[in-house]
Structures are given as structure tokens and as C-alpha cells.
mmCIF file of C-alpha atoms in Angstrom:
data_model
loop_
_atom_site.group_PDB
_atom_site.id
_atom_site.type_symbol
_atom_site.label_atom_id
_atom_site.label_comp_id
_atom_site.label_asym_id
_atom_site.label_seq_id
_atom_site.Cartn_x
_atom_site.Cartn_y
_atom_site.Cartn_z
ATOM 1 C CA GLU K 1 0.048 0.012 0.002
ATOM 2 C CA ALA K 2 1.327 3.467 -0.839
ATOM 3 C CA GLN K 3 1.943 5.450 2.220
ATOM 4 C CA VAL K 4 3.543 7.851 4.309
ATOM 5 C CA THR K 5 4.496 6.575 7.459
ATOM 6 C CA GLN K 6 5.330 8.687 10.698
ATOM 7 C CA ASN K 7 6.640 7.714 13.998
ATOM 8 C CA PRO K 8 5.854 7.984 16.756
ATOM 9 C CA ARG K 9 2.180 9.021 16.532
ATOM 10 C CA TYR K 10 2.248 10.666 20.174
ATOM 11 C CA LEU K 11 5.412 12.009 21.899
ATOM 12 C CA ILE K 12 5.647 13.644 25.370
ATOM 13 C CA THR K 13 8.885 14.986 26.228
ATOM 14 C CA VAL K 14 10.677 17.446 28.470
ATOM 15 C CA THR K 15 12.370 20.873 27.381
ATOM 16 C CA GLY K 16 15.796 20.421 25.916
ATOM 17 C CA LYS K 17 15.778 16.750 25.380
ATOM 18 C CA LYS K 18 16.712 16.001 21.729
ATOM 19 C CA LEU K 19 14.265 13.918 19.670
ATOM 20 C CA THR K 20 13.711 12.766 16.176
ATOM 21 C CA VAL K 21 10.443 12.214 14.447
ATOM 22 C CA THR K 22 10.780 9.587 11.564
ATOM 23 C CA CYS K 23 9.147 9.879 8.222
ATOM 24 C CA SER K 24 9.095 7.174 5.496
ATOM 25 C CA GLN K 25 7.574 6.858 2.057
ATOM 26 C CA ASN K 26 7.377 4.121 -0.297
ATOM 27 C CA MET K 27 6.233 5.721 -3.454
ATOM 28 C CA ASN K 28 9.718 6.783 -4.792
ATOM 29 C CA HIS K 29 8.678 10.484 -4.231
ATOM 30 C CA GLU K 30 11.363 13.137 -4.687
ATOM 31 C CA TYR K 31 9.550 15.952 -2.835
ATOM 32 C CA MET K 32 9.029 15.587 0.828
ATOM 33 C CA SER K 33 7.873 18.238 3.497
ATOM 34 C CA TRP K 34 7.223 18.746 7.176
ATOM 35 C CA TYR K 35 4.252 20.987 8.309
ATOM 36 C CA ARG K 36 3.074 21.832 11.884
ATOM 37 C CA GLN K 37 -0.556 22.247 12.648
ATOM 38 C CA ASP K 38 -1.769 24.538 15.264
ATOM 39 C CA PRO K 39 -5.309 25.673 16.038
ATOM 40 C CA GLY K 40 -6.228 29.024 14.027
ATOM 41 C CA LEU K 41 -3.065 28.851 12.211
ATOM 42 C CA GLY K 42 -3.720 26.084 9.628
ATOM 43 C CA LEU K 43 -0.483 24.073 8.287
ATOM 44 C CA ARG K 44 2.677 26.036 8.266
ATOM 45 C CA GLN K 45 5.745 24.479 6.362
ATOM 46 C CA ILE K 46 8.944 23.735 8.405
ATOM 47 C CA TYR K 47 11.042 22.244 6.015
ATOM 48 C CA TYR K 48 11.195 20.670 2.352
ATOM 49 C CA SER K 49 13.358 18.626 0.347
ATOM 50 C CA MET K 50 13.263 18.522 -3.626
ATOM 51 C CA ASN K 51 15.399 15.435 -3.807
ATOM 52 C CA VAL K 52 18.232 13.571 -1.784
ATOM 53 C CA GLU K 53 20.563 15.905 -0.136
ATOM 54 C CA VAL K 54 18.535 18.857 -0.994
ATOM 55 C CA THR K 55 16.715 20.677 1.728
ATOM 56 C CA ASP K 56 15.340 24.132 2.039
ATOM 57 C CA LYS K 57 13.553 26.069 4.760
ATOM 58 C CA GLY K 58 9.830 26.661 4.853
ATOM 59 C CA ASP K 59 8.143 29.371 6.750
ATOM 60 C CA VAL K 60 8.891 28.207 10.157
ATOM 61 C CA PRO K 61 12.183 26.542 10.317
ATOM 62 C CA GLU K 62 13.583 27.904 13.650
ATOM 63 C CA GLY K 63 14.346 25.070 16.143
ATOM 64 C CA TYR K 64 14.081 22.277 13.611
ATOM 65 C CA LYS K 65 16.608 20.376 11.560
ATOM 66 C CA VAL K 66 16.013 17.797 8.675
ATOM 67 C CA SER K 67 18.257 15.353 6.659
ATOM 68 C CA ARG K 68 17.673 13.531 3.425
ATOM 69 C CA LYS K 69 20.203 11.056 2.880
ATOM 70 C CA GLU K 70 17.776 8.537 1.282
ATOM 71 C CA LYS K 71 15.099 9.214 -0.935
ATOM 72 C CA ARG K 72 12.537 7.402 1.160
ATOM 73 C CA ASN K 73 13.167 8.862 4.298
ATOM 74 C CA PHE K 74 13.069 12.573 5.882
ATOM 75 C CA PRO K 75 13.468 12.586 9.526
ATOM 76 C CA LEU K 76 12.671 15.928 11.538
ATOM 77 C CA ILE K 77 15.073 16.533 14.469
ATOM 78 C CA LEU K 78 14.304 18.910 17.298
ATOM 79 C CA GLU K 79 17.953 19.330 18.806
ATOM 80 C CA SER K 80 16.588 21.299 22.235
ATOM 81 C CA PRO K 81 12.553 21.161 22.044
ATOM 82 C CA SER K 82 10.818 24.045 23.689
ATOM 83 C CA PRO K 83 7.101 24.183 24.848
ATOM 84 C CA ASN K 84 6.203 26.284 21.843
ATOM 85 C CA GLN K 85 7.190 23.367 19.806
ATOM 86 C CA THR K 86 4.181 21.478 21.054
ATOM 87 C CA SER K 87 2.093 20.909 18.012
ATOM 88 C CA LEU K 88 0.616 18.349 15.601
ATOM 89 C CA TYR K 89 3.182 17.470 12.955
ATOM 90 C CA PHE K 90 2.683 16.082 9.438
ATOM 91 C CA CYS K 91 5.036 14.816 6.936
ATOM 92 C CA ALA K 92 4.197 14.634 3.303
ATOM 93 C CA SER K 93 5.510 13.654 -0.042
ATOM 94 C CA SER K 94 4.733 14.026 -3.802
ATOM 95 C CA PRO K 95 6.563 13.867 -7.225
ATOM 96 C CA PRO K 96 7.999 17.260 -7.638
ATOM 97 C CA LEU K 97 8.221 17.320 -11.441
ATOM 98 C CA SER K 98 4.425 17.068 -11.529
ATOM 99 C CA TYR K 99 3.235 20.215 -9.568
ATOM 100 C CA ASN K 100 -0.374 19.153 -10.357
ATOM 101 C CA SER K 101 0.296 15.992 -8.151
ATOM 102 C CA PRO K 102 -1.306 16.324 -4.583
ATOM 103 C CA LEU K 103 0.607 15.611 -1.601
ATOM 104 C CA HIS K 104 0.398 12.308 0.195
ATOM 105 C CA PHE K 105 0.323 12.993 4.153
ATOM 106 C CA GLY K 106 1.124 10.765 6.962
ATOM 107 C CA ASN K 107 -1.162 10.273 9.850
ATOM 108 C CA GLY K 108 0.594 12.896 11.995
ATOM 109 C CA THR K 109 2.677 13.168 15.327
ATOM 110 C CA ARG K 110 1.387 14.815 18.347
ATOM 111 C CA LEU K 111 4.176 16.192 20.216
ATOM 112 C CA THR K 112 3.882 17.778 23.732
ATOM 113 C CA VAL K 113 7.049 19.496 25.268
ATOM 114 C CA THR K 114 6.731 20.270 28.948
ATOM 115 C CA ALA E 1 3.392 37.378 -1.127
ATOM 116 C CA GLN E 2 1.690 34.231 -1.656
ATOM 117 C CA SER E 3 -1.489 33.649 0.498
ATOM 118 C CA VAL E 4 -4.733 31.562 0.896
ATOM 119 C CA ALA E 5 -7.626 32.783 2.691
ATOM 120 C CA GLN E 6 -10.420 30.678 4.096
ATOM 121 C CA PRO E 7 -12.871 33.432 5.479
ATOM 122 C CA GLU E 8 -14.859 31.088 7.570
ATOM 123 C CA ASP E 9 -13.676 29.005 10.621
ATOM 124 C CA GLN E 10 -16.712 27.212 10.750
ATOM 125 C CA VAL E 11 -19.754 26.310 8.417
ATOM 126 C CA ASN E 12 -22.685 24.556 9.580
ATOM 127 C CA VAL E 13 -25.355 23.071 7.548
ATOM 128 C CA ALA E 14 -28.231 20.546 7.767
ATOM 129 C CA GLU E 15 -27.863 17.262 5.988
ATOM 130 C CA GLY E 16 -29.351 17.183 2.532
ATOM 131 C CA ASN E 17 -28.589 21.125 1.957
ATOM 132 C CA PRO E 18 -26.125 22.315 -0.238
ATOM 133 C CA LEU E 19 -22.675 23.415 1.057
ATOM 134 C CA THR E 20 -20.251 25.764 0.148
ATOM 135 C CA VAL E 21 -16.738 26.427 1.795
ATOM 136 C CA LYS E 22 -14.927 29.580 0.601
ATOM 137 C CA CYS E 23 -11.365 30.079 -0.408
ATOM 138 C CA THR E 24 -9.409 32.787 -2.111
ATOM 139 C CA TYR E 25 -5.936 33.146 -2.906
ATOM 140 C CA SER E 26 -3.140 35.482 -3.830
ATOM 141 C CA VAL E 27 -0.337 34.060 -5.796
ATOM 142 C CA SER E 28 1.811 35.361 -8.870
ATOM 143 C CA GLY E 29 1.029 33.693 -12.178
ATOM 144 C CA ASN E 30 -1.329 30.761 -12.696
ATOM 145 C CA PRO E 31 -1.560 28.579 -9.626
ATOM 146 C CA TYR E 32 -2.471 25.083 -8.972
ATOM 147 C CA LEU E 33 -5.467 24.690 -6.679
ATOM 148 C CA PHE E 34 -6.146 21.917 -4.256
ATOM 149 C CA TRP E 35 -8.741 21.080 -1.553
ATOM 150 C CA TYR E 36 -7.859 18.731 1.202
ATOM 151 C CA VAL E 37 -10.078 17.168 3.830
ATOM 152 C CA GLN E 38 -8.872 16.168 7.542
ATOM 153 C CA TYR E 39 -10.744 13.585 9.593
ATOM 154 C CA PRO E 40 -10.131 13.446 13.371
ATOM 155 C CA ASN E 41 -6.733 11.892 14.162
ATOM 156 C CA ARG E 42 -5.674 11.371 10.534
ATOM 157 C CA GLY E 43 -3.726 13.173 8.013
ATOM 158 C CA LEU E 44 -4.886 15.282 5.261
ATOM 159 C CA GLN E 45 -6.584 13.563 2.226
ATOM 160 C CA PHE E 46 -6.602 14.964 -1.395
ATOM 161 C CA LEU E 47 -10.338 15.933 -2.634
ATOM 162 C CA LEU E 48 -9.920 17.718 -5.869
ATOM 163 C CA LYS E 49 -7.658 20.086 -7.752
ATOM 164 C CA TYR E 50 -7.817 22.582 -10.591
ATOM 165 C CA ILE E 51 -4.776 22.811 -13.155
ATOM 166 C CA THR E 52 -6.562 24.165 -16.130
ATOM 167 C CA GLY E 53 -9.387 23.833 -18.449
ATOM 168 C CA ASP E 54 -13.047 23.691 -17.033
ATOM 169 C CA ASN E 55 -13.530 25.911 -14.243
ATOM 170 C CA LEU E 56 -15.765 23.287 -12.576
ATOM 171 C CA VAL E 57 -13.871 20.534 -11.257
ATOM 172 C CA LYS E 58 -15.158 17.397 -9.679
ATOM 173 C CA GLY E 59 -13.541 15.281 -6.787
ATOM 174 C CA SER E 60 -13.918 12.752 -4.398
ATOM 175 C CA TYR E 61 -17.152 11.937 -2.032
ATOM 176 C CA GLY E 62 -19.329 13.997 -4.398
ATOM 177 C CA PHE E 63 -17.595 17.156 -3.941
ATOM 178 C CA GLU E 64 -16.776 19.846 -6.768
ATOM 179 C CA ALA E 65 -14.958 23.142 -6.808
ATOM 180 C CA GLU E 66 -15.531 26.270 -9.049
ATOM 181 C CA PHE E 67 -12.219 28.238 -10.119
ATOM 182 C CA ASN E 68 -12.944 32.068 -10.709
ATOM 183 C CA LYS E 69 -9.870 33.671 -12.110
ATOM 184 C CA SER E 70 -11.354 37.299 -11.761
ATOM 185 C CA GLN E 71 -12.210 36.796 -8.137
ATOM 186 C CA THR E 72 -9.241 34.706 -7.264
ATOM 187 C CA SER E 73 -11.494 32.308 -5.686
ATOM 188 C CA PHE E 74 -11.726 28.386 -5.499
ATOM 189 C CA HIS E 75 -14.785 27.544 -3.460
ATOM 190 C CA LEU E 76 -15.708 23.973 -2.622
ATOM 191 C CA LYS E 77 -19.157 22.858 -3.063
ATOM 192 C CA LYS E 78 -21.485 19.821 -2.652
ATOM 193 C CA PRO E 79 -25.110 19.771 -3.769
ATOM 194 C CA SER E 80 -26.344 17.538 -0.739
ATOM 195 C CA ALA E 81 -24.372 17.506 2.332
ATOM 196 C CA LEU E 82 -23.870 14.255 4.455
ATOM 197 C CA VAL E 83 -23.050 14.107 8.103
ATOM 198 C CA SER E 84 -20.138 12.199 7.360
ATOM 199 C CA ASP E 85 -18.818 15.007 5.372
ATOM 200 C CA SER E 86 -18.237 16.752 8.838
ATOM 201 C CA ALA E 87 -14.558 17.376 8.986
ATOM 202 C CA LEU E 88 -11.794 20.009 8.696
ATOM 203 C CA TYR E 89 -11.262 21.376 4.956
ATOM 204 C CA PHE E 90 -8.192 22.940 3.753
ATOM 205 C CA CYS E 91 -7.668 24.949 0.485
ATOM 206 C CA ALA E 92 -4.053 25.072 -0.986
ATOM 207 C CA VAL E 93 -2.398 26.993 -3.679
ATOM 208 C CA ARG E 94 0.743 25.543 -5.394
ATOM 209 C CA ASP E 95 3.189 28.226 -6.685
ATOM 210 C CA ILE E 96 4.458 27.292 -10.141
ATOM 211 C CA GLY E 97 6.543 30.197 -10.721
ATOM 212 C CA GLY E 98 9.223 32.459 -9.177
ATOM 213 C CA SER E 99 11.476 31.812 -6.285
ATOM 214 C CA THR E 100 9.027 29.644 -4.453
ATOM 215 C CA LEU E 101 8.501 27.157 -7.380
ATOM 216 C CA GLY E 102 6.722 24.210 -6.046
ATOM 217 C CA ARG E 103 5.791 25.317 -2.649
ATOM 218 C CA LEU E 104 2.489 24.767 -1.434
ATOM 219 C CA TYR E 105 0.466 27.216 0.701
ATOM 220 C CA PHE E 106 -2.397 26.310 2.847
ATOM 221 C CA GLY E 107 -5.516 28.247 4.419
ATOM 222 C CA ARG E 108 -6.146 27.971 8.108
ATOM 223 C CA GLY E 109 -9.035 25.545 7.550
ATOM 224 C CA THR E 110 -12.779 25.559 7.830
ATOM 225 C CA GLN E 111 -14.567 23.144 10.168
ATOM 226 C CA LEU E 112 -17.625 21.789 8.369
ATOM 227 C CA THR E 113 -20.372 20.581 10.740
ATOM 228 C CA VAL E 114 -23.335 18.974 9.020
ATOM 229 C CA TRP E 115 -26.078 18.207 11.549
ATOM 230 C CA PRO E 116 -28.712 15.349 11.016
#
């Protein structure tokens, strides 16, 4: 089944403790992206990647890191999480050369930083 | 700057009535337009898109959307709402030109509630 898989689904952590949210897709998509969803703000893009070893900042990249060493994986790293990073996070992928292709989303990771 | 506006945070309709969820956009050039739906505890799911051609596009679950270039709008519609349509709906615009090529911009979402 074609899908985007995020792990974990739920995560509670403390301020300053490094964490990684994994994202993997099995559709051979070049484009991958991370979003955070907050009430009243919709989805805001954190980072995106057009292909392996190519990453760019989105609208809210502060406090986050990403890497794209393999086509299928696009982990989101929070080196020193803070409470304002408590949010619902989504990973998504699509073929970038066909910009009319919709994004495929994972089921989300709900992160709470205390 | 590219932007997408969904002017209504909530839309409430009775089952069987028509529904409209509004979206307007501001982007340079000719954008690609999308609607997504989000059910509780799930990721966003693609509903429909406008790329070019007929201004009325049809999508999943009986939804359709009308592209209006002069009003820069892309409203989502359904002739007869179902209770199961209750969800959060997002409009999105994909920039196909300029320095932000390929980026997708989302509106803030509209919560649709259909009551029996």
C-alpha cells in the first residue's frame, strides 16, 4: 500500500531533550515536506526537500533540523525542544516534477513539550 | 506574497442541504489549486484539484469546486451534504513560478459540521 509513515504518533518530552520524528514513504517520491498544524493557524511548512541531499527552509524552520540522505526518509530533528514546539506535525510527499500532483500525508505526530 | 484565505472558521449546514466552503488566494502567475479534507486523528486527504481547463472540477465523495480567475476564488461545493462530510477542510495553492516554485500554501482551515 502506498503510504507515508510517521513515528511515533504521540510523543511527550521535556524541554531540551533531543528528539527525532521519523518519516518514510514507499512511493519513490522526490519531494518531501514537514508541516506543523496549530489551531487557528492552519498548516505551516517547516522544511522541504526537492530530492536527496537537497533541503530548504519553509516558513517556520527555527528550532528544527532535517536531513535527506535517502529518497524514502526525511526525519525531523528537534535538537532542544521547547514548549512552543508543542504541536501536531505532518510529513508529506509528492513527485515534484509534476506540480499538479497532490501531496500524500502521514497520519501525524502529536508532540507535547513540557 | 503568496497567500490563501478561508474566510470562515466554521460552516454549519443541515444534512441534505447544499454546502459551500470558501477559498480565495493571492499568488503570482497561474496557480495550481487543491482542496484537502482532514478527519479527526488523521492526516490530510486529497479531494480535488484545478490545474487548467474547465472551471468546475469534480472530486471525491461528490465534492466539486469552482475556479473563478477574476475573483481569485476556488470555492468547494456539494449539492447535498452528509453527516459524514463533517471534517476540517483546507484549501491550498501551489506556486508554479518564481522563487517559491513548487511550494504549497495552505489556508487556515474551515470546520464543516453537518447536523442530522
